[in-house]
């Protein structure tokens, strides 16, 4: 027999053997959801194709049962926890703020488009309102650059005697979140995005590190991870979500459920209108000393200096450098 014929026969035998092995594995491997049971009796095939035969870890109907919520909560926490630990993310600056805040260039473009439309129909009240709204977006876009610069400052920072190396973490969405992730990326530093599943789909902003881009179903687990490693919390102007997160952080600090950390409110004019802290204190709803839980800042340099100065001043009296009992 010629050598070429021998090689052909060997190849045929190898292919047939591989096919048989694959079919056998498919028929016997309990981890496969849709195995090939062609060699088994029909009754056995039906048994092995049913939902009760499927591994629990590969059974979405089972895992999505209401009484499995506790397990889903644990899995969601652990997935992000293991990923952050593997990346060495231990100390963070958490940046909160509106998803609707635009890059200044984009805001100016929208404003120009709105004005062109109004010039064509100057008496249109809807277009007049659109120009006003677009103008406000241009004004608010200044916050985008502050958040972006803060991301650069944190990303480029080094560990000091009083402050460890810090990493930017955001909610992973657009607006202020994207700006902070972007600044860190431009500084060549990793940054974290903790995204959330929403009725109107949130897509991850492109600036968060791919290996640190997580998605959550449960707000509670997401909030826990936002604060778990936080060394500072920075709040830019925002809506319900930002206010919710601000008051949660202030409550945890007020009740001493977490280790003290600096809280910065960016844009005093906005925050004095959005929340009347003086009124709350005068009404006895909070103590006047509770107003010391946060600091107002306007620029990225001010924010970064506030964080560093807070730790430099707090270092002598801080005995617990670990996580607070509430994290």
PDB file of C-alpha atoms in Angstrom:
ATOM      1  CA  UNK A   1       0.000   0.000   0.000  1.00  0.00           C
ATOM      2  CA  UNK A   2       1.272   3.425  -0.890  1.00  0.00           C
ATOM      3  CA  UNK A   3       2.230   5.869   1.878  1.00  0.00           C
ATOM      4  CA  UNK A   4      -0.383   8.377   0.692  1.00  0.00           C
ATOM      5  CA  UNK A   5      -3.138   5.749   0.950  1.00  0.00           C
ATOM      6  CA  UNK A   6      -2.019   4.868   4.471  1.00  0.00           C
ATOM      7  CA  UNK A   7      -2.188   8.516   5.508  1.00  0.00           C
ATOM      8  CA  UNK A   8      -5.659   8.827   3.996  1.00  0.00           C
ATOM      9  CA  UNK A   9      -6.889   5.776   5.898  1.00  0.00           C
ATOM     10  CA  UNK A  10      -5.401   7.088   9.144  1.00  0.00           C
ATOM     11  CA  UNK A  11      -7.105  10.442   8.639  1.00  0.00           C
ATOM     12  CA  UNK A  12     -10.442   8.772   7.986  1.00  0.00           C
ATOM     13  CA  UNK A  13     -10.125   6.592  11.093  1.00  0.00           C
ATOM     14  CA  UNK A  14      -9.128   9.622  13.188  1.00  0.00           C
ATOM     15  CA  UNK A  15     -12.108  11.638  11.947  1.00  0.00           C
ATOM     16  CA  UNK A  16     -14.544   8.777  12.595  1.00  0.00           C
ATOM     17  CA  UNK A  17     -13.100   8.202  16.080  1.00  0.00           C
ATOM     18  CA  UNK A  18     -13.355  11.899  16.947  1.00  0.00           C
ATOM     19  CA  UNK A  19     -16.945  12.025  15.745  1.00  0.00           C
ATOM     20  CA  UNK A  20     -17.841   8.953  17.782  1.00  0.00           C
ATOM     21  CA  UNK A  21     -16.142  10.373  20.879  1.00  0.00           C
ATOM     22  CA  UNK A  22     -18.027  13.647  20.506  1.00  0.00           C
ATOM     23  CA  UNK A  23     -21.333  11.813  20.109  1.00  0.00           C
ATOM     24  CA  UNK A  24     -20.617   9.641  23.147  1.00  0.00           C
ATOM     25  CA  UNK A  25     -19.745  12.665  25.260  1.00  0.00           C
ATOM     26  CA  UNK A  26     -22.882  14.465  24.115  1.00  0.00           C
ATOM     27  CA  UNK A  27     -24.968  11.457  25.095  1.00  0.00           C
ATOM     28  CA  UNK A  28     -23.413  11.004  28.513  1.00  0.00           C
ATOM     29  CA  UNK A  29     -22.241  14.451  29.652  1.00  0.00           C
ATOM     30  CA  UNK A  30     -24.813  15.715  32.206  1.00  0.00           C
ATOM     31  CA  UNK A  31     -23.507  19.287  31.791  1.00  0.00           C
ATOM     32  CA  UNK A  32     -24.809  19.576  28.228  1.00  0.00           C
ATOM     33  CA  UNK A  33     -28.271  21.114  28.022  1.00  0.00           C
ATOM     34  CA  UNK A  34     -29.133  19.632  24.608  1.00  0.00           C
ATOM     35  CA  UNK A  35     -27.182  16.355  24.288  1.00  0.00           C
ATOM     36  CA  UNK A  36     -27.449  14.043  21.308  1.00  0.00           C
ATOM     37  CA  UNK A  37     -29.357  11.031  22.640  1.00  0.00           C
ATOM     38  CA  UNK A  38     -29.786   9.233  19.343  1.00  0.00           C
ATOM     39  CA  UNK A  39     -28.341   6.004  20.698  1.00  0.00           C
ATOM     40  CA  UNK A  40     -30.586   5.863  23.775  1.00  0.00           C
ATOM     41  CA  UNK A  41     -34.166   4.651  24.181  1.00  0.00           C
ATOM     42  CA  UNK A  42     -36.773   7.387  23.548  1.00  0.00           C
ATOM     43  CA  UNK A  43     -37.941   7.316  27.170  1.00  0.00           C
ATOM     44  CA  UNK A  44     -34.404   7.924  28.430  1.00  0.00           C
ATOM     45  CA  UNK A  45     -33.955  10.686  25.860  1.00  0.00           C
ATOM     46  CA  UNK A  46     -37.058  12.435  27.192  1.00  0.00           C
ATOM     47  CA  UNK A  47     -35.823  12.133  30.769  1.00  0.00           C
ATOM     48  CA  UNK A  48     -32.418  13.583  29.929  1.00  0.00           C
ATOM     49  CA  UNK A  49     -33.964  16.438  27.931  1.00  0.00           C
ATOM     50  CA  UNK A  50     -36.230  17.565  30.782  1.00  0.00           C
ATOM     51  CA  UNK A  51     -35.570  20.569  33.060  1.00  0.00           C
ATOM     52  CA  UNK A  52     -35.000  18.460  36.170  1.00  0.00           C
ATOM     53  CA  UNK A  53     -32.038  16.727  34.499  1.00  0.00           C
ATOM     54  CA  UNK A  54     -30.285  20.038  33.833  1.00  0.00           C
ATOM     55  CA  UNK A  55     -27.515  21.080  36.232  1.00  0.00           C
ATOM     56  CA  UNK A  56     -28.809  23.668  38.693  1.00  0.00           C
ATOM     57  CA  UNK A  57     -25.981  26.038  37.764  1.00  0.00           C
ATOM     58  CA  UNK A  58     -27.066  25.879  34.099  1.00  0.00           C
ATOM     59  CA  UNK A  59     -30.807  26.108  34.651  1.00  0.00           C
ATOM     60  CA  UNK A  60     -32.002  29.717  34.148  1.00  0.00           C
ATOM     61  CA  UNK A  61     -35.601  28.872  35.025  1.00  0.00           C
ATOM     62  CA  UNK A  62     -34.452  27.558  38.398  1.00  0.00           C
ATOM     63  CA  UNK A  63     -32.020  30.409  39.093  1.00  0.00           C
ATOM     64  CA  UNK A  64     -34.644  33.040  38.263  1.00  0.00           C
ATOM     65  CA  UNK A  65     -37.197  31.687  40.729  1.00  0.00           C
ATOM     66  CA  UNK A  66     -38.310  34.280  43.329  1.00  0.00           C
ATOM     67  CA  UNK A  67     -37.064  32.098  46.181  1.00  0.00           C
ATOM     68  CA  UNK A  68     -33.581  32.010  44.619  1.00  0.00           C
ATOM     69  CA  UNK A  69     -33.169  35.781  44.993  1.00  0.00           C
ATOM     70  CA  UNK A  70     -30.767  35.385  47.903  1.00  0.00           C
ATOM     71  CA  UNK A  71     -28.478  33.239  45.773  1.00  0.00           C
ATOM     72  CA  UNK A  72     -28.647  35.724  42.896  1.00  0.00           C
ATOM     73  CA  UNK A  73     -27.730  38.555  45.256  1.00  0.00           C
ATOM     74  CA  UNK A  74     -24.724  36.614  46.488  1.00  0.00           C
ATOM     75  CA  UNK A  75     -23.608  35.698  42.973  1.00  0.00           C
ATOM     76  CA  UNK A  76     -23.910  39.303  41.813  1.00  0.00           C
ATOM     77  CA  UNK A  77     -21.846  40.524  44.746  1.00  0.00           C
ATOM     78  CA  UNK A  78     -19.196  37.829  44.374  1.00  0.00           C
ATOM     79  CA  UNK A  79     -18.694  38.270  40.634  1.00  0.00           C
ATOM     80  CA  UNK A  80     -17.724  41.925  41.008  1.00  0.00           C
ATOM     81  CA  UNK A  81     -15.860  41.254  44.242  1.00  0.00           C
ATOM     82  CA  UNK A  82     -13.614  38.631  42.665  1.00  0.00           C
ATOM     83  CA  UNK A  83     -13.023  40.775  39.591  1.00  0.00           C
ATOM     84  CA  UNK A  84     -12.025  43.837  41.604  1.00  0.00           C
ATOM     85  CA  UNK A  85      -9.809  41.793  43.896  1.00  0.00           C
ATOM     86  CA  UNK A  86      -8.069  40.164  40.941  1.00  0.00           C
ATOM     87  CA  UNK A  87      -7.351  43.613  39.480  1.00  0.00           C
ATOM     88  CA  UNK A  88      -5.963  44.894  42.780  1.00  0.00           C
ATOM     89  CA  UNK A  89      -8.602  47.614  43.151  1.00  0.00           C
ATOM     90  CA  UNK A  90      -8.502  48.345  46.883  1.00  0.00           C
ATOM     91  CA  UNK A  91      -8.979  52.123  47.275  1.00  0.00           C
ATOM     92  CA  UNK A  92     -11.259  54.293  45.173  1.00  0.00           C
ATOM     93  CA  UNK A  93     -12.655  57.759  44.573  1.00  0.00           C
ATOM     94  CA  UNK A  94     -16.344  57.370  43.772  1.00  0.00           C
ATOM     95  CA  UNK A  95     -17.774  59.938  41.381  1.00  0.00           C
ATOM     96  CA  UNK A  96     -21.542  60.456  41.206  1.00  0.00           C
ATOM     97  CA  UNK A  97     -23.471  62.797  38.924  1.00  0.00           C
ATOM     98  CA  UNK A  98     -25.994  63.293  36.166  1.00  0.00           C
ATOM     99  CA  UNK A  99     -26.009  61.010  33.156  1.00  0.00           C
ATOM    100  CA  UNK A 100     -27.475  63.916  31.150  1.00  0.00           C
ATOM    101  CA  UNK A 101     -24.449  66.191  31.459  1.00  0.00           C
ATOM    102  CA  UNK A 102     -22.869  66.538  28.021  1.00  0.00           C
ATOM    103  CA  UNK A 103     -19.362  66.981  26.732  1.00  0.00           C
ATOM    104  CA  UNK A 104     -19.095  70.761  26.094  1.00  0.00           C
ATOM    105  CA  UNK A 105     -18.436  70.212  22.379  1.00  0.00           C
ATOM    106  CA  UNK A 106     -21.563  68.080  22.057  1.00  0.00           C
ATOM    107  CA  UNK A 107     -23.627  70.562  24.082  1.00  0.00           C
ATOM    108  CA  UNK A 108     -22.544  73.464  21.863  1.00  0.00           C
ATOM    109  CA  UNK A 109     -23.414  71.448  18.768  1.00  0.00           C
ATOM    110  CA  UNK A 110     -26.934  70.765  20.076  1.00  0.00           C
ATOM    111  CA  UNK A 111     -27.342  74.446  20.944  1.00  0.00           C
ATOM    112  CA  UNK A 112     -26.287  75.529  17.457  1.00  0.00           C
ATOM    113  CA  UNK A 113     -28.730  73.077  15.878  1.00  0.00           C
ATOM    114  CA  UNK A 114     -31.560  74.335  18.084  1.00  0.00           C
ATOM    115  CA  UNK A 115     -30.820  77.948  17.183  1.00  0.00           C
ATOM    116  CA  UNK A 116     -30.764  77.166  13.456  1.00  0.00           C
ATOM    117  CA  UNK A 117     -34.145  75.479  13.746  1.00  0.00           C
ATOM    118  CA  UNK A 118     -35.548  78.476  15.629  1.00  0.00           C
ATOM    119  CA  UNK A 119     -34.254  80.961  13.056  1.00  0.00           C
ATOM    120  CA  UNK A 120     -36.250  79.096  10.435  1.00  0.00           C
ATOM    121  CA  UNK A 121     -39.418  79.290  12.578  1.00  0.00           C
ATOM    122  CA  UNK A 122     -38.915  82.123  15.093  1.00  0.00           C
ATOM    123  CA  UNK A 123     -42.493  82.053  16.399  1.00  0.00           C
ATOM    124  CA  UNK A 124     -42.487  78.338  17.258  1.00  0.00           C
ATOM    125  CA  UNK A 125     -42.845  78.062  21.048  1.00  0.00           C
ATOM    126  CA  UNK A 126     -41.574  74.480  21.088  1.00  0.00           C
ATOM    127  CA  UNK A 127     -38.387  75.512  19.323  1.00  0.00           C
ATOM    128  CA  UNK A 128     -37.997  78.467  21.677  1.00  0.00           C
ATOM    129  CA  UNK A 129     -38.155  76.085  24.630  1.00  0.00           C
ATOM    130  CA  UNK A 130     -35.670  73.779  22.908  1.00  0.00           C
ATOM    131  CA  UNK A 131     -33.172  76.628  22.532  1.00  0.00           C
ATOM    132  CA  UNK A 132     -33.540  77.502  26.201  1.00  0.00           C
ATOM    133  CA  UNK A 133     -33.019  73.856  27.229  1.00  0.00           C
ATOM    134  CA  UNK A 134     -30.001  73.518  24.943  1.00  0.00           C
ATOM    135  CA  UNK A 135     -28.512  76.663  26.443  1.00  0.00           C
ATOM    136  CA  UNK A 136     -28.845  75.204  29.924  1.00  0.00           C
ATOM    137  CA  UNK A 137     -27.072  72.061  28.715  1.00  0.00           C
ATOM    138  CA  UNK A 138     -24.168  74.208  27.548  1.00  0.00           C
ATOM    139  CA  UNK A 139     -23.968  75.862  30.970  1.00  0.00           C
ATOM    140  CA  UNK A 140     -24.071  72.538  32.785  1.00  0.00           C
ATOM    141  CA  UNK A 141     -21.462  71.016  30.495  1.00  0.00           C
ATOM    142  CA  UNK A 142     -18.771  72.833  32.476  1.00  0.00           C
ATOM    143  CA  UNK A 143     -19.204  70.085  35.093  1.00  0.00           C
ATOM    144  CA  UNK A 144     -18.156  67.519  32.487  1.00  0.00           C
ATOM    145  CA  UNK A 145     -14.709  69.066  32.164  1.00  0.00           C
ATOM    146  CA  UNK A 146     -14.318  69.278  35.950  1.00  0.00           C
ATOM    147  CA  UNK A 147     -15.146  65.574  36.278  1.00  0.00           C
ATOM    148  CA  UNK A 148     -12.819  64.736  33.412  1.00  0.00           C
ATOM    149  CA  UNK A 149      -9.949  66.673  34.969  1.00  0.00           C
ATOM    150  CA  UNK A 150     -10.604  65.020  38.342  1.00  0.00           C
ATOM    151  CA  UNK A 151     -10.335  61.634  36.639  1.00  0.00           C
ATOM    152  CA  UNK A 152      -6.976  62.669  35.200  1.00  0.00           C
ATOM    153  CA  UNK A 153      -5.695  63.899  38.564  1.00  0.00           C
ATOM    154  CA  UNK A 154      -6.708  60.725  40.382  1.00  0.00           C
ATOM    155  CA  UNK A 155      -5.466  58.513  37.561  1.00  0.00           C
ATOM    156  CA  UNK A 156      -2.053  60.188  37.518  1.00  0.00           C
ATOM    157  CA  UNK A 157      -1.666  60.252  41.301  1.00  0.00           C
ATOM    158  CA  UNK A 158       0.775  58.144  43.286  1.00  0.00           C
ATOM    159  CA  UNK A 159       0.484  56.671  46.754  1.00  0.00           C
ATOM    160  CA  UNK A 160       1.657  58.927  49.593  1.00  0.00           C
ATOM    161  CA  UNK A 161       2.362  58.481  53.281  1.00  0.00           C
ATOM    162  CA  UNK A 162      -1.228  59.422  54.120  1.00  0.00           C
ATOM    163  CA  UNK A 163      -3.146  58.246  51.059  1.00  0.00           C
ATOM    164  CA  UNK A 164      -2.890  55.001  49.051  1.00  0.00           C
ATOM    165  CA  UNK A 165      -3.030  54.789  45.271  1.00  0.00           C
ATOM    166  CA  UNK A 166      -6.606  55.591  44.285  1.00  0.00           C
ATOM    167  CA  UNK A 167      -8.768  54.417  41.383  1.00  0.00           C
ATOM    168  CA  UNK A 168     -11.768  56.187  39.860  1.00  0.00           C
ATOM    169  CA  UNK A 169     -15.058  54.295  40.127  1.00  0.00           C
ATOM    170  CA  UNK A 170     -18.355  55.441  38.618  1.00  0.00           C
ATOM    171  CA  UNK A 171     -21.767  54.069  37.799  1.00  0.00           C
ATOM    172  CA  UNK A 172     -20.471  53.285  34.325  1.00  0.00           C
ATOM    173  CA  UNK A 173     -22.988  55.329  32.361  1.00  0.00           C
ATOM    174  CA  UNK A 174     -22.798  58.534  30.318  1.00  0.00           C
ATOM    175  CA  UNK A 175     -22.458  62.142  31.451  1.00  0.00           C
ATOM    176  CA  UNK A 176     -20.425  62.832  34.572  1.00  0.00           C
ATOM    177  CA  UNK A 177     -19.649  59.130  34.898  1.00  0.00           C
ATOM    178  CA  UNK A 178     -18.182  58.970  31.409  1.00  0.00           C
ATOM    179  CA  UNK A 179     -16.199  62.158  32.019  1.00  0.00           C
ATOM    180  CA  UNK A 180     -14.448  60.751  35.097  1.00  0.00           C
ATOM    181  CA  UNK A 181     -13.706  57.410  33.436  1.00  0.00           C
ATOM    182  CA  UNK A 182     -12.441  59.327  30.422  1.00  0.00           C
ATOM    183  CA  UNK A 183     -10.057  61.440  32.469  1.00  0.00           C
ATOM    184  CA  UNK A 184      -8.594  58.365  34.141  1.00  0.00           C
ATOM    185  CA  UNK A 185      -8.195  56.666  30.761  1.00  0.00           C
ATOM    186  CA  UNK A 186      -6.427  59.721  29.361  1.00  0.00           C
ATOM    187  CA  UNK A 187      -4.022  59.533  32.300  1.00  0.00           C
ATOM    188  CA  UNK A 188      -3.265  55.919  31.378  1.00  0.00           C
ATOM    189  CA  UNK A 189      -4.928  54.601  34.530  1.00  0.00           C
ATOM    190  CA  UNK A 190      -7.569  51.894  34.972  1.00  0.00           C
ATOM    191  CA  UNK A 191     -11.028  52.888  36.149  1.00  0.00           C
ATOM    192  CA  UNK A 192     -14.117  50.995  37.248  1.00  0.00           C
ATOM    193  CA  UNK A 193     -17.654  51.163  35.870  1.00  0.00           C
ATOM    194  CA  UNK A 194     -20.488  49.632  37.894  1.00  0.00           C
ATOM    195  CA  UNK A 195     -23.337  49.634  35.405  1.00  0.00           C
ATOM    196  CA  UNK A 196     -26.976  48.859  36.155  1.00  0.00           C
ATOM    197  CA  UNK A 197     -29.718  47.178  34.126  1.00  0.00           C
ATOM    198  CA  UNK A 198     -32.478  49.744  33.530  1.00  0.00           C
ATOM    199  CA  UNK A 199     -35.830  49.727  31.688  1.00  0.00           C
ATOM    200  CA  UNK A 200     -34.279  52.134  29.186  1.00  0.00           C
ATOM    201  CA  UNK A 201     -31.055  50.297  28.439  1.00  0.00           C
ATOM    202  CA  UNK A 202     -27.884  51.798  29.872  1.00  0.00           C
ATOM    203  CA  UNK A 203     -24.881  51.168  27.671  1.00  0.00           C
ATOM    204  CA  UNK A 204     -21.427  51.320  29.258  1.00  0.00           C
ATOM    205  CA  UNK A 205     -19.449  54.419  28.448  1.00  0.00           C
ATOM    206  CA  UNK A 206     -16.364  53.547  26.364  1.00  0.00           C
ATOM    207  CA  UNK A 207     -13.823  54.934  28.836  1.00  0.00           C
ATOM    208  CA  UNK A 208     -14.035  52.390  31.668  1.00  0.00           C
ATOM    209  CA  UNK A 209     -11.475  49.595  31.653  1.00  0.00           C
ATOM    210  CA  UNK A 210     -12.837  46.486  29.860  1.00  0.00           C
ATOM    211  CA  UNK A 211     -11.822  44.162  32.696  1.00  0.00           C
ATOM    212  CA  UNK A 212     -13.472  46.497  35.230  1.00  0.00           C
ATOM    213  CA  UNK A 213     -16.794  47.044  33.450  1.00  0.00           C
ATOM    214  CA  UNK A 214     -19.449  45.270  35.531  1.00  0.00           C
ATOM    215  CA  UNK A 215     -23.229  45.116  35.173  1.00  0.00           C
ATOM    216  CA  UNK A 216     -25.676  44.746  38.046  1.00  0.00           C
ATOM    217  CA  UNK A 217     -29.346  43.903  38.310  1.00  0.00           C
ATOM    218  CA  UNK A 218     -29.748  44.896  41.954  1.00  0.00           C
ATOM    219  CA  UNK A 219     -29.255  48.531  42.969  1.00  0.00           C
ATOM    220  CA  UNK A 220     -28.360  47.451  46.501  1.00  0.00           C
ATOM    221  CA  UNK A 221     -25.391  45.320  45.430  1.00  0.00           C
ATOM    222  CA  UNK A 222     -24.215  48.028  43.056  1.00  0.00           C
ATOM    223  CA  UNK A 223     -24.367  50.646  45.818  1.00  0.00           C
ATOM    224  CA  UNK A 224     -22.468  48.333  48.142  1.00  0.00           C
ATOM    225  CA  UNK A 225     -19.648  47.960  45.633  1.00  0.00           C
ATOM    226  CA  UNK A 226     -19.593  51.700  44.939  1.00  0.00           C
ATOM    227  CA  UNK A 227     -18.776  52.336  48.596  1.00  0.00           C
ATOM    228  CA  UNK A 228     -16.934  49.146  49.535  1.00  0.00           C
ATOM    229  CA  UNK A 229     -13.478  50.549  48.766  1.00  0.00           C
ATOM    230  CA  UNK A 230     -14.266  54.267  48.776  1.00  0.00           C
ATOM    231  CA  UNK A 231     -11.744  56.701  50.214  1.00  0.00           C
ATOM    232  CA  UNK A 232     -13.728  59.701  48.960  1.00  0.00           C
ATOM    233  CA  UNK A 233     -17.168  60.373  47.481  1.00  0.00           C
ATOM    234  CA  UNK A 234     -17.572  63.210  44.984  1.00  0.00           C
ATOM    235  CA  UNK A 235     -21.055  64.387  43.987  1.00  0.00           C
ATOM    236  CA  UNK A 236     -21.633  66.473  40.884  1.00  0.00           C
ATOM    237  CA  UNK A 237     -25.043  67.979  40.091  1.00  0.00           C
ATOM    238  CA  UNK A 238     -27.574  65.291  39.317  1.00  0.00           C
ATOM    239  CA  UNK A 239     -31.140  64.112  39.642  1.00  0.00           C
ATOM    240  CA  UNK A 240     -32.990  61.526  41.703  1.00  0.00           C
ATOM    241  CA  UNK A 241     -30.276  58.889  41.419  1.00  0.00           C
ATOM    242  CA  UNK A 242     -27.509  61.242  42.516  1.00  0.00           C
ATOM    243  CA  UNK A 243     -29.617  62.611  45.379  1.00  0.00           C
ATOM    244  CA  UNK A 244     -30.471  59.081  46.499  1.00  0.00           C
ATOM    245  CA  UNK A 245     -26.789  58.142  46.581  1.00  0.00           C
ATOM    246  CA  UNK A 246     -25.809  61.374  48.347  1.00  0.00           C
ATOM    247  CA  UNK A 247     -28.300  60.937  51.159  1.00  0.00           C
ATOM    248  CA  UNK A 248     -27.377  57.296  51.577  1.00  0.00           C
ATOM    249  CA  UNK A 249     -23.701  58.202  52.013  1.00  0.00           C
ATOM    250  CA  UNK A 250     -24.530  61.044  54.431  1.00  0.00           C
ATOM    251  CA  UNK A 251     -26.825  58.751  56.436  1.00  0.00           C
ATOM    252  CA  UNK A 252     -24.151  56.062  56.704  1.00  0.00           C
ATOM    253  CA  UNK A 253     -21.642  58.657  57.886  1.00  0.00           C
ATOM    254  CA  UNK A 254     -24.091  60.299  60.278  1.00  0.00           C
ATOM    255  CA  UNK A 255     -24.952  56.941  61.852  1.00  0.00           C
ATOM    256  CA  UNK A 256     -21.290  55.848  61.811  1.00  0.00           C
ATOM    257  CA  UNK A 257     -21.996  52.750  59.777  1.00  0.00           C
ATOM    258  CA  UNK A 258     -18.959  53.365  57.581  1.00  0.00           C
ATOM    259  CA  UNK A 259     -15.451  54.621  58.202  1.00  0.00           C
ATOM    260  CA  UNK A 260     -15.327  58.438  57.876  1.00  0.00           C
ATOM    261  CA  UNK A 261     -14.351  59.711  54.449  1.00  0.00           C
ATOM    262  CA  UNK A 262     -14.400  63.081  52.677  1.00  0.00           C
ATOM    263  CA  UNK A 263     -17.594  63.931  50.812  1.00  0.00           C
ATOM    264  CA  UNK A 264     -17.387  66.672  48.188  1.00  0.00           C
ATOM    265  CA  UNK A 265     -20.356  68.479  46.629  1.00  0.00           C
ATOM    266  CA  UNK A 266     -19.293  70.063  43.349  1.00  0.00           C
ATOM    267  CA  UNK A 267     -20.992  73.347  42.423  1.00  0.00           C
ATOM    268  CA  UNK A 268     -22.218  75.128  45.542  1.00  0.00           C
ATOM    269  CA  UNK A 269     -24.798  77.192  43.618  1.00  0.00           C
ATOM    270  CA  UNK A 270     -26.544  74.030  42.442  1.00  0.00           C
ATOM    271  CA  UNK A 271     -26.452  72.257  45.787  1.00  0.00           C
ATOM    272  CA  UNK A 272     -27.702  75.241  47.797  1.00  0.00           C
ATOM    273  CA  UNK A 273     -30.752  75.338  45.526  1.00  0.00           C
ATOM    274  CA  UNK A 274     -31.234  71.580  45.303  1.00  0.00           C
ATOM    275  CA  UNK A 275     -31.002  70.860  49.043  1.00  0.00           C
ATOM    276  CA  UNK A 276     -31.594  73.405  51.807  1.00  0.00           C
ATOM    277  CA  UNK A 277     -29.286  71.991  54.473  1.00  0.00           C
ATOM    278  CA  UNK A 278     -29.644  75.132  56.604  1.00  0.00           C
ATOM    279  CA  UNK A 279     -33.406  74.651  56.689  1.00  0.00           C
ATOM    280  CA  UNK A 280     -33.035  71.013  57.734  1.00  0.00           C
ATOM    281  CA  UNK A 281     -30.729  72.039  60.582  1.00  0.00           C
ATOM    282  CA  UNK A 282     -32.912  74.970  61.679  1.00  0.00           C
ATOM    283  CA  UNK A 283     -35.931  72.658  61.749  1.00  0.00           C
ATOM    284  CA  UNK A 284     -34.028  70.187  63.912  1.00  0.00           C
ATOM    285  CA  UNK A 285     -34.181  67.471  61.263  1.00  0.00           C
ATOM    286  CA  UNK A 286     -30.382  67.250  61.314  1.00  0.00           C
ATOM    287  CA  UNK A 287     -27.806  68.692  63.697  1.00  0.00           C
ATOM    288  CA  UNK A 288     -25.838  71.719  62.575  1.00  0.00           C
ATOM    289  CA  UNK A 289     -22.697  69.626  63.027  1.00  0.00           C
ATOM    290  CA  UNK A 290     -24.000  67.277  60.317  1.00  0.00           C
ATOM    291  CA  UNK A 291     -23.276  69.998  57.763  1.00  0.00           C
ATOM    292  CA  UNK A 292     -19.599  69.293  58.393  1.00  0.00           C
ATOM    293  CA  UNK A 293     -20.005  65.891  56.738  1.00  0.00           C
ATOM    294  CA  UNK A 294     -19.412  67.463  53.321  1.00  0.00           C
ATOM    295  CA  UNK A 295     -17.405  70.194  51.612  1.00  0.00           C
ATOM    296  CA  UNK A 296     -18.298  72.380  48.638  1.00  0.00           C
ATOM    297  CA  UNK A 297     -15.808  72.628  45.770  1.00  0.00           C
ATOM    298  CA  UNK A 298     -15.821  74.148  42.304  1.00  0.00           C
ATOM    299  CA  UNK A 299     -12.768  72.864  40.433  1.00  0.00           C
ATOM    300  CA  UNK A 300     -10.944  69.573  40.026  1.00  0.00           C
ATOM    301  CA  UNK A 301      -7.876  70.978  41.773  1.00  0.00           C
ATOM    302  CA  UNK A 302     -10.011  72.005  44.760  1.00  0.00           C
ATOM    303  CA  UNK A 303     -11.616  68.566  44.938  1.00  0.00           C
ATOM    304  CA  UNK A 304      -8.291  66.756  44.797  1.00  0.00           C
ATOM    305  CA  UNK A 305      -6.717  69.088  47.369  1.00  0.00           C
ATOM    306  CA  UNK A 306      -9.706  68.605  49.681  1.00  0.00           C
ATOM    307  CA  UNK A 307      -9.327  64.826  49.551  1.00  0.00           C
ATOM    308  CA  UNK A 308      -5.581  64.893  50.164  1.00  0.00           C
ATOM    309  CA  UNK A 309      -5.826  67.500  52.932  1.00  0.00           C
ATOM    310  CA  UNK A 310      -8.603  65.562  54.648  1.00  0.00           C
ATOM    311  CA  UNK A 311      -6.403  62.487  54.958  1.00  0.00           C
ATOM    312  CA  UNK A 312      -3.332  64.471  55.934  1.00  0.00           C
ATOM    313  CA  UNK A 313      -5.291  66.067  58.789  1.00  0.00           C
ATOM    314  CA  UNK A 314      -7.108  62.878  59.783  1.00  0.00           C
ATOM    315  CA  UNK A 315      -4.115  60.541  59.759  1.00  0.00           C
ATOM    316  CA  UNK A 316      -2.898  61.141  63.345  1.00  0.00           C
ATOM    317  CA  UNK A 317      -6.284  60.349  64.867  1.00  0.00           C
ATOM    318  CA  UNK A 318      -7.339  57.509  62.565  1.00  0.00           C
ATOM    319  CA  UNK A 319      -6.754  54.129  64.101  1.00  0.00           C
ATOM    320  CA  UNK A 320      -8.851  52.047  61.697  1.00  0.00           C
ATOM    321  CA  UNK A 321      -7.567  52.138  58.139  1.00  0.00           C
ATOM    322  CA  UNK A 322      -9.745  49.245  57.046  1.00  0.00           C
ATOM    323  CA  UNK A 323     -13.311  49.221  55.907  1.00  0.00           C
ATOM    324  CA  UNK A 324     -16.128  50.494  58.027  1.00  0.00           C
ATOM    325  CA  UNK A 325     -18.503  47.967  59.500  1.00  0.00           C
ATOM    326  CA  UNK A 326     -21.176  49.090  57.081  1.00  0.00           C
ATOM    327  CA  UNK A 327     -19.175  48.254  53.962  1.00  0.00           C
TER     328      UNK A 327
END
